[in-house]
Coordinates of N, CA and C in Angstrom, one line a residue:
M4 N 1.1 35.8 3.6 CA 1.2 35.4 2.2 C 0.6 36.4 1.3
K5 N 1.3 36.7 0.2 CA 0.7 37.4 -0.8 C -0.5 36.8 -1.4
N6 N -1.6 37.7 -1.7 CA -2.8 37.2 -2.5 C -2.4 37.0 -3.9
N7 N -1.6 37.7 -4.6 CA -1.4 37.6 -5.9 C 0.2 37.7 -6.0
P8 N 0.9 36.5 -5.8 CA 2.3 36.6 -5.9 C 2.9 36.8 -7.3
T9 N 3.9 37.6 -7.5 CA 4.5 37.7 -8.9 C 5.2 36.5 -9.1
L10 N 5.7 36.5 -10.5 CA 6.5 35.4 -11.0 C 7.7 35.4 -10.0
F11 N 8.3 36.4 -9.7 CA 9.5 36.5 -8.9 C 9.3 36.0 -7.5
D12 N 8.1 36.4 -6.9 CA 7.8 35.8 -5.7 C 7.8 34.2 -5.7
L13 N 7.0 33.7 -6.8 CA 6.9 32.3 -6.9 C 8.4 31.5 -6.9
I14 N 9.2 32.1 -7.9 CA 10.5 31.6 -8.0 C 11.4 31.6 -6.9
H15 N 11.2 32.7 -6.1 CA 11.9 32.8 -4.8 C 11.5 31.8 -3.8
V16 N 10.3 31.6 -3.7 CA 9.7 30.6 -2.8 C 10.1 29.1 -3.1
L17 N 10.0 28.9 -4.4 CA 10.4 27.5 -4.8 C 11.9 27.4 -4.7
D18 N 12.7 28.3 -5.0 CA 14.2 28.1 -4.9 C 14.5 28.1 -3.4
K19 N 13.8 28.8 -2.6 CA 14.3 28.7 -1.1 C 13.9 27.3 -0.5
A20 N 12.7 26.8 -1.0 CA 12.3 25.6 -0.5 C 13.1 24.4 -1.0
N21 N 13.5 24.4 -2.2 CA 14.5 23.5 -2.7 C 15.9 23.7 -2.2
E22 N 16.4 24.9 -2.0 CA 17.6 25.1 -1.3 C 17.7 24.7 0.2
N23 N 16.5 24.7 0.8 CA 16.6 24.3 2.2 C 16.6 22.7 2.3
M24 N 16.0 22.1 1.3 CA 16.0 20.6 1.3 C 17.4 20.2 1.0
I25 N 18.0 20.7 -0.1 CA 19.4 20.3 -0.5 C 20.3 20.6 0.6
L26 N 20.3 21.7 1.3 CA 21.1 21.9 2.4 C 20.9 20.9 3.5
A27 N 19.9 20.5 3.9 CA 19.4 19.5 4.9 C 20.0 18.2 4.5
W28 N 19.8 17.9 3.1 CA 20.3 16.7 2.7 C 21.8 16.6 2.7
K29 N 22.6 17.6 2.3 CA 24.0 17.6 2.4 C 24.6 17.6 3.7
K30 N 23.8 18.0 4.7 CA 24.3 18.0 6.1 C 24.1 16.6 6.8
L31 N 23.0 15.8 6.3 CA 22.9 14.6 6.8 C 23.6 13.5 6.0
F32 N 23.6 13.7 4.7 CA 24.5 12.5 3.9 C 25.9 12.9 3.8
K33 N 26.8 12.0 4.5 CA 28.2 12.5 4.6 C 29.0 11.9 3.3
V34 N 28.4 11.3 2.4 CA 29.0 10.8 1.2 C 29.1 12.1 0.2
N35 N 30.2 12.2 -0.4 CA 30.6 13.4 -1.2 C 29.9 13.2 -2.8
I36 N 28.6 12.8 -2.7 CA 27.9 12.8 -4.0 C 26.6 13.6 -3.8
G37 N 26.0 14.1 -4.9 CA 24.9 14.8 -4.9 C 23.6 14.1 -5.2
I38 N 22.6 14.8 -5.3 CA 21.3 14.2 -5.5 C 21.1 13.8 -6.9
S39 N 21.9 14.4 -7.9 CA 21.9 13.9 -9.3 C 22.7 12.5 -9.4
H40 N 23.7 12.4 -8.6 CA 24.4 11.1 -8.7 C 23.5 10.0 -8.0
I41 N 22.6 10.3 -7.1 CA 21.9 9.3 -6.5 C 20.7 8.9 -7.6
L42 N 20.3 9.8 -8.3 CA 19.3 9.7 -9.4 C 20.0 8.6 -10.4
V43 N 21.2 8.8 -10.8 CA 21.8 8.0 -11.7 C 22.0 6.6 -11.1
L44 N 22.4 6.4 -9.9 CA 22.6 5.1 -9.2 C 21.2 4.4 -9.1
S45 N 20.1 5.2 -8.9 CA 18.9 4.6 -8.8 C 18.3 4.2 -10.2
Y46 N 18.7 4.8 -11.2 CA 18.3 4.3 -12.6 C 19.2 3.1 -12.8
L47 N 20.4 3.1 -12.6 CA 21.1 1.9 -12.9 C 20.7 0.5 -12.1
K48 N 20.2 0.8 -10.9 CA 19.7 -0.2 -10.2 C 18.5 -0.8 -10.8
E49 N 17.6 0.1 -11.2 CA 16.3 -0.3 -11.8 C 16.5 -0.8 -13.3
H50 N 17.3 -0.3 -14.0 CA 17.5 -0.7 -15.4 C 18.7 -1.5 -15.7
G51 N 19.6 -1.8 -14.8 CA 20.7 -2.5 -15.0 C 21.7 -1.7 -15.9
K52 N 22.8 -2.3 -16.4 CA 23.9 -1.5 -17.1 C 23.2 -0.9 -18.4
S53 N 23.6 0.4 -18.5 CA 23.0 1.2 -19.5 C 24.0 2.1 -20.3
K54 N 23.6 2.5 -21.4 CA 24.4 3.5 -22.1 C 24.2 4.9 -21.5
P55 N 25.3 5.6 -21.4 CA 25.2 7.0 -20.9 C 24.1 7.8 -21.5
T56 N 24.0 7.7 -23.0 CA 23.0 8.5 -23.5 C 21.6 8.1 -23.2
D57 N 21.4 6.9 -22.8 CA 20.0 6.5 -22.3 C 19.7 7.0 -20.9
I58 N 20.7 7.0 -20.0 CA 20.5 7.6 -18.6 C 20.1 9.0 -18.8
A59 N 21.0 9.8 -19.7 CA 20.9 11.2 -19.9 C 19.5 11.5 -20.3
K60 N 19.0 10.8 -21.3 CA 17.7 11.0 -21.9 C 16.6 10.7 -20.9
Y61 N 16.7 9.8 -20.1 CA 15.7 9.3 -19.1 C 15.6 10.4 -18.0
L62 N 16.7 10.9 -17.5 CA 16.9 11.8 -16.4 C 16.8 13.3 -16.8
E63 N 16.7 13.5 -18.2 CA 16.7 14.8 -18.9 C 17.9 15.6 -18.4
F64 N 19.0 14.9 -18.5 CA 20.3 15.6 -18.2 C 21.0 15.9 -19.5
A65 N 21.7 17.0 -19.6 CA 22.7 17.1 -20.8 C 23.7 16.0 -20.8
P66 N 24.0 15.5 -22.0 CA 24.9 14.3 -22.0 C 26.4 14.7 -21.4
P67 N 26.8 16.1 -21.5 CA 28.0 16.3 -20.9 C 27.8 16.3 -19.3
S68 N 26.8 16.6 -18.8 CA 26.5 16.6 -17.4 C 26.5 15.2 -16.9
L69 N 26.0 14.3 -17.6 CA 25.9 12.8 -17.2 C 27.1 12.3 -17.3
T70 N 28.2 12.7 -18.3 CA 29.4 12.3 -18.4 C 30.2 12.7 -17.0
H71 N 30.1 13.9 -16.6 CA 30.7 14.3 -15.3 C 30.1 13.6 -14.2
L72 N 28.9 13.4 -14.1 CA 28.4 12.7 -13.0 C 28.8 11.2 -13.1
A73 N 28.8 10.6 -14.2 CA 29.4 9.2 -14.2 C 30.9 9.1 -13.8
E74 N 31.7 10.0 -14.3 CA 33.2 9.9 -14.0 C 33.3 10.0 -12.5
K75 N 32.5 10.9 -11.8 CA 32.7 10.8 -10.3 C 32.2 9.5 -9.7
L76 N 31.2 8.9 -10.1 CA 30.7 7.7 -9.6 C 31.6 6.6 -10.0
I77 N 32.3 6.6 -11.0 CA 33.3 5.6 -11.4 C 34.6 5.9 -10.6
H78 N 35.0 7.1 -10.4 CA 36.1 7.4 -9.6 C 36.0 6.9 -8.0
N79 N 34.7 7.0 -7.7 CA 34.4 6.6 -6.2 C 34.0 5.1 -6.2
H80 N 34.1 4.4 -7.2 CA 33.9 3.0 -7.2 C 32.5 2.6 -7.0
Y81 N 31.5 3.5 -7.4 CA 30.1 3.3 -7.2 C 29.5 2.7 -8.4
C82 N 30.2 2.9 -9.6 CA 29.9 2.4 -10.9 C 31.2 2.0 -11.6
I83 N 31.0 1.1 -12.6 CA 32.2 0.8 -13.5 C 31.7 1.1 -15.0
R84 N 32.6 1.3 -15.8 CA 32.3 1.3 -17.3 C 32.7 0.0 -17.8
C85 N 31.8 -0.5 -18.8 CA 32.1 -1.7 -19.5 C 31.8 -1.7 -21.0
Q86 N 32.5 -2.3 -21.7 CA 32.3 -2.4 -23.2 C 31.3 -3.4 -23.6
D87 N 30.6 -3.1 -24.7 CA 29.7 -4.1 -25.3 C 30.6 -5.3 -25.8
S88 N 30.1 -6.5 -25.5 CA 30.9 -7.6 -26.1 C 30.9 -7.8 -27.6
L89 N 30.0 -7.2 -28.2 CA 30.0 -7.3 -29.7 C 30.5 -6.1 -30.5
D90 N 30.3 -4.9 -29.7 CA 30.9 -3.8 -30.5 C 31.6 -3.0 -29.5
R91 N 33.0 -2.9 -29.5 CA 33.7 -2.3 -28.5 C 33.6 -0.8 -28.5
R92 N 33.0 -0.3 -29.4 CA 32.7 1.2 -29.5 C 31.6 1.6 -28.5
I93 N 30.8 0.7 -28.2 CA 29.7 1.0 -27.3 C 30.0 0.8 -25.8
S94 N 29.9 1.7 -24.9 CA 30.2 1.5 -23.6 C 28.9 1.6 -22.7
Y95 N 29.0 1.0 -21.6 CA 27.9 1.0 -20.6 C 28.3 1.4 -19.2
I96 N 27.5 2.0 -18.5 CA 27.9 2.2 -17.1 C 27.0 1.2 -16.2
Q97 N 27.6 0.6 -15.2 CA 27.0 -0.4 -14.5 C 27.2 -0.1 -12.8
I98 N 26.2 -0.2 -12.1 CA 26.3 0.0 -10.7 C 27.1 -1.2 -9.9
T99 N 27.9 -0.8 -9.0 CA 28.7 -1.8 -8.3 C 28.1 -2.1 -7.0
P100 N 28.5 -3.2 -6.3 CA 27.9 -3.5 -4.9 C 28.1 -2.3 -4.1
L101 N 29.2 -1.6 -4.1 CA 29.4 -0.4 -3.3 C 28.5 0.6 -3.7
G102 N 28.2 0.8 -4.9 CA 27.1 1.9 -5.4 C 25.8 1.4 -4.8
L103 N 25.4 0.2 -4.7 CA 24.2 -0.3 -4.2 C 24.2 0.0 -2.7
E104 N 25.1 -0.2 -2.1 CA 25.3 0.2 -0.5 C 25.0 1.6 -0.4
I105 N 25.7 2.5 -1.2 CA 25.5 3.9 -1.2 C 24.0 4.4 -1.3
L106 N 23.5 3.7 -2.4 CA 22.2 4.0 -2.8 C 21.1 3.6 -1.7
E107 N 21.4 2.5 -1.1 CA 20.6 2.0 0.0 C 20.5 3.0 1.2
E108 N 21.9 3.4 1.5 CA 22.0 4.4 2.6 C 21.4 5.7 2.3
A109 N 21.4 6.2 1.0 CA 20.8 7.4 0.6 C 19.3 7.4 0.7
S110 N 18.7 6.0 0.2 CA 17.3 5.8 0.1 C 16.7 5.8 1.6
T111 N 17.5 5.1 2.5 CA 17.0 5.1 3.9 C 16.9 6.6 4.6
L112 N 18.1 7.3 4.3 CA 18.2 8.6 4.8 C 17.2 9.6 4.1
G113 N 16.9 9.4 2.8 CA 16.0 10.1 2.0 C 14.4 9.9 2.7
A114 N 14.2 8.7 2.9 CA 12.9 8.4 3.4 C 12.7 9.1 4.9
E115 N 13.7 9.1 5.6 CA 13.7 9.7 7.0 C 13.6 11.2 6.9
M116 N 14.3 11.8 6.0 CA 14.4 13.2 5.7 C 12.9 13.6 5.1
R117 N 12.4 12.9 4.2 CA 11.1 13.2 3.6 C 10.1 13.2 4.8
Q118 N 10.1 12.3 5.6 CA 9.2 12.2 6.8 C 9.2 13.4 7.6
E119 N 10.4 13.7 7.9 CA 10.7 15.0 8.9 C 10.5 16.4 8.0
Y120 N 10.9 16.4 6.9 CA 10.8 17.7 6.2 C 9.4 18.0 5.8
F121 N 8.7 17.0 5.5 CA 7.4 17.2 5.0 C 6.2 16.9 6.0
K122 N 6.6 16.8 7.3 CA 5.7 16.5 8.3 C 4.5 17.5 8.5
I123 N 4.7 18.7 8.0 CA 3.7 19.8 8.2 C 2.6 19.5 7.1
L124 N 2.9 18.6 6.1 CA 1.9 18.4 5.0 C 1.3 17.1 5.1
S125 N 0.1 16.9 4.6 CA -0.6 15.7 4.6 C -0.1 14.8 3.3
E126 N -0.3 13.5 3.4 CA 0.2 12.8 2.2 C -0.5 13.2 0.9
D127 N -1.7 13.7 0.9 CA -2.5 14.3 -0.1 C -1.8 15.4 -0.7
E128 N -1.4 16.4 0.3 CA -0.6 17.6 0.0 C 0.7 17.4 -0.7
I129 N 1.5 16.4 -0.2 CA 2.7 15.9 -0.8 C 2.6 15.4 -2.2
Q130 N 1.4 14.6 -2.4 CA 1.1 14.2 -3.8 C 0.8 15.3 -4.6
E131 N 0.1 16.3 -4.1 CA -0.4 17.4 -5.0 C 0.9 18.2 -5.3
L132 N 1.8 18.5 -4.4 CA 3.0 19.1 -4.6 C 3.8 18.5 -5.6
F133 N 4.0 17.2 -5.6 CA 4.7 16.5 -6.6 C 4.0 16.6 -8.0
S134 N 2.7 16.6 -8.0 CA 2.0 16.7 -9.3 C 2.2 18.1 -9.8
I135 N 2.2 19.1 -9.0 CA 2.5 20.5 -9.3 C 3.8 20.6 -10.0
Y136 N 4.9 20.2 -9.2 CA 6.1 20.3 -9.6 C 6.3 19.4 -11.0
T137 N 5.8 18.4 -11.2 CA 5.9 17.6 -12.4 C 5.2 18.2 -13.6
K138 N 4.0 19.0 -13.3 CA 3.5 19.7 -14.4 C 4.3 20.9 -14.8
L139 N 4.9 21.5 -13.8 CA 5.8 22.7 -14.2 C 7.0 22.3 -15.0
T140 N 7.6 21.2 -14.6 CA 8.7 20.6 -15.3 C 8.5 20.0 -16.7
S141 N 7.2 19.8 -17.0 CA 7.0 19.0 -18.3 C 6.5 20.2 -19.4
Q142 N 6.5 21.4 -19.0 CA 6.0 22.2 -20.1 C 7.0 22.4 -21.2

C-alpha cells in the first residue's frame, strides 16, 4: 500500500471496491433491477406512496433519473402510479405487493452478501467505512 496515495489512487481504489460489490450483487440477484431501484422500493416501503420529487430529493437523484427508475419499476409491476384524489395533477408512486416481495428478497440477499463481502472487516471498521463514505458524499 502506498504511504501517500494520490487523488487518482484513492479514486481508483474506491471505484474498484464499488465495482466489485456491484458485480457481485448483479451475479447473485437475478431480478433485472439495480441498486437504485432497490433504494426507491425501500423508500416507498418506509414512507408509503410518495411524489416522485420527494423520492428524488430524499435519495439525491436527479428528477429525470427518478422518472426513469420509476418507469421500470412500474413496468415490472413493482410499483404503481396513482393520482391524488383532490388534485388530479399530482401523482404518486406506491409500492405493490410484488414490489414488497422483491424488496424482501433483495434485503435478505443483501444481508448475506454484506456478511460475506465485509467479513474481513470488524463491525467497527464497517461503521467507520460507512461514516467516511457519508462524510465524503456530504461535501
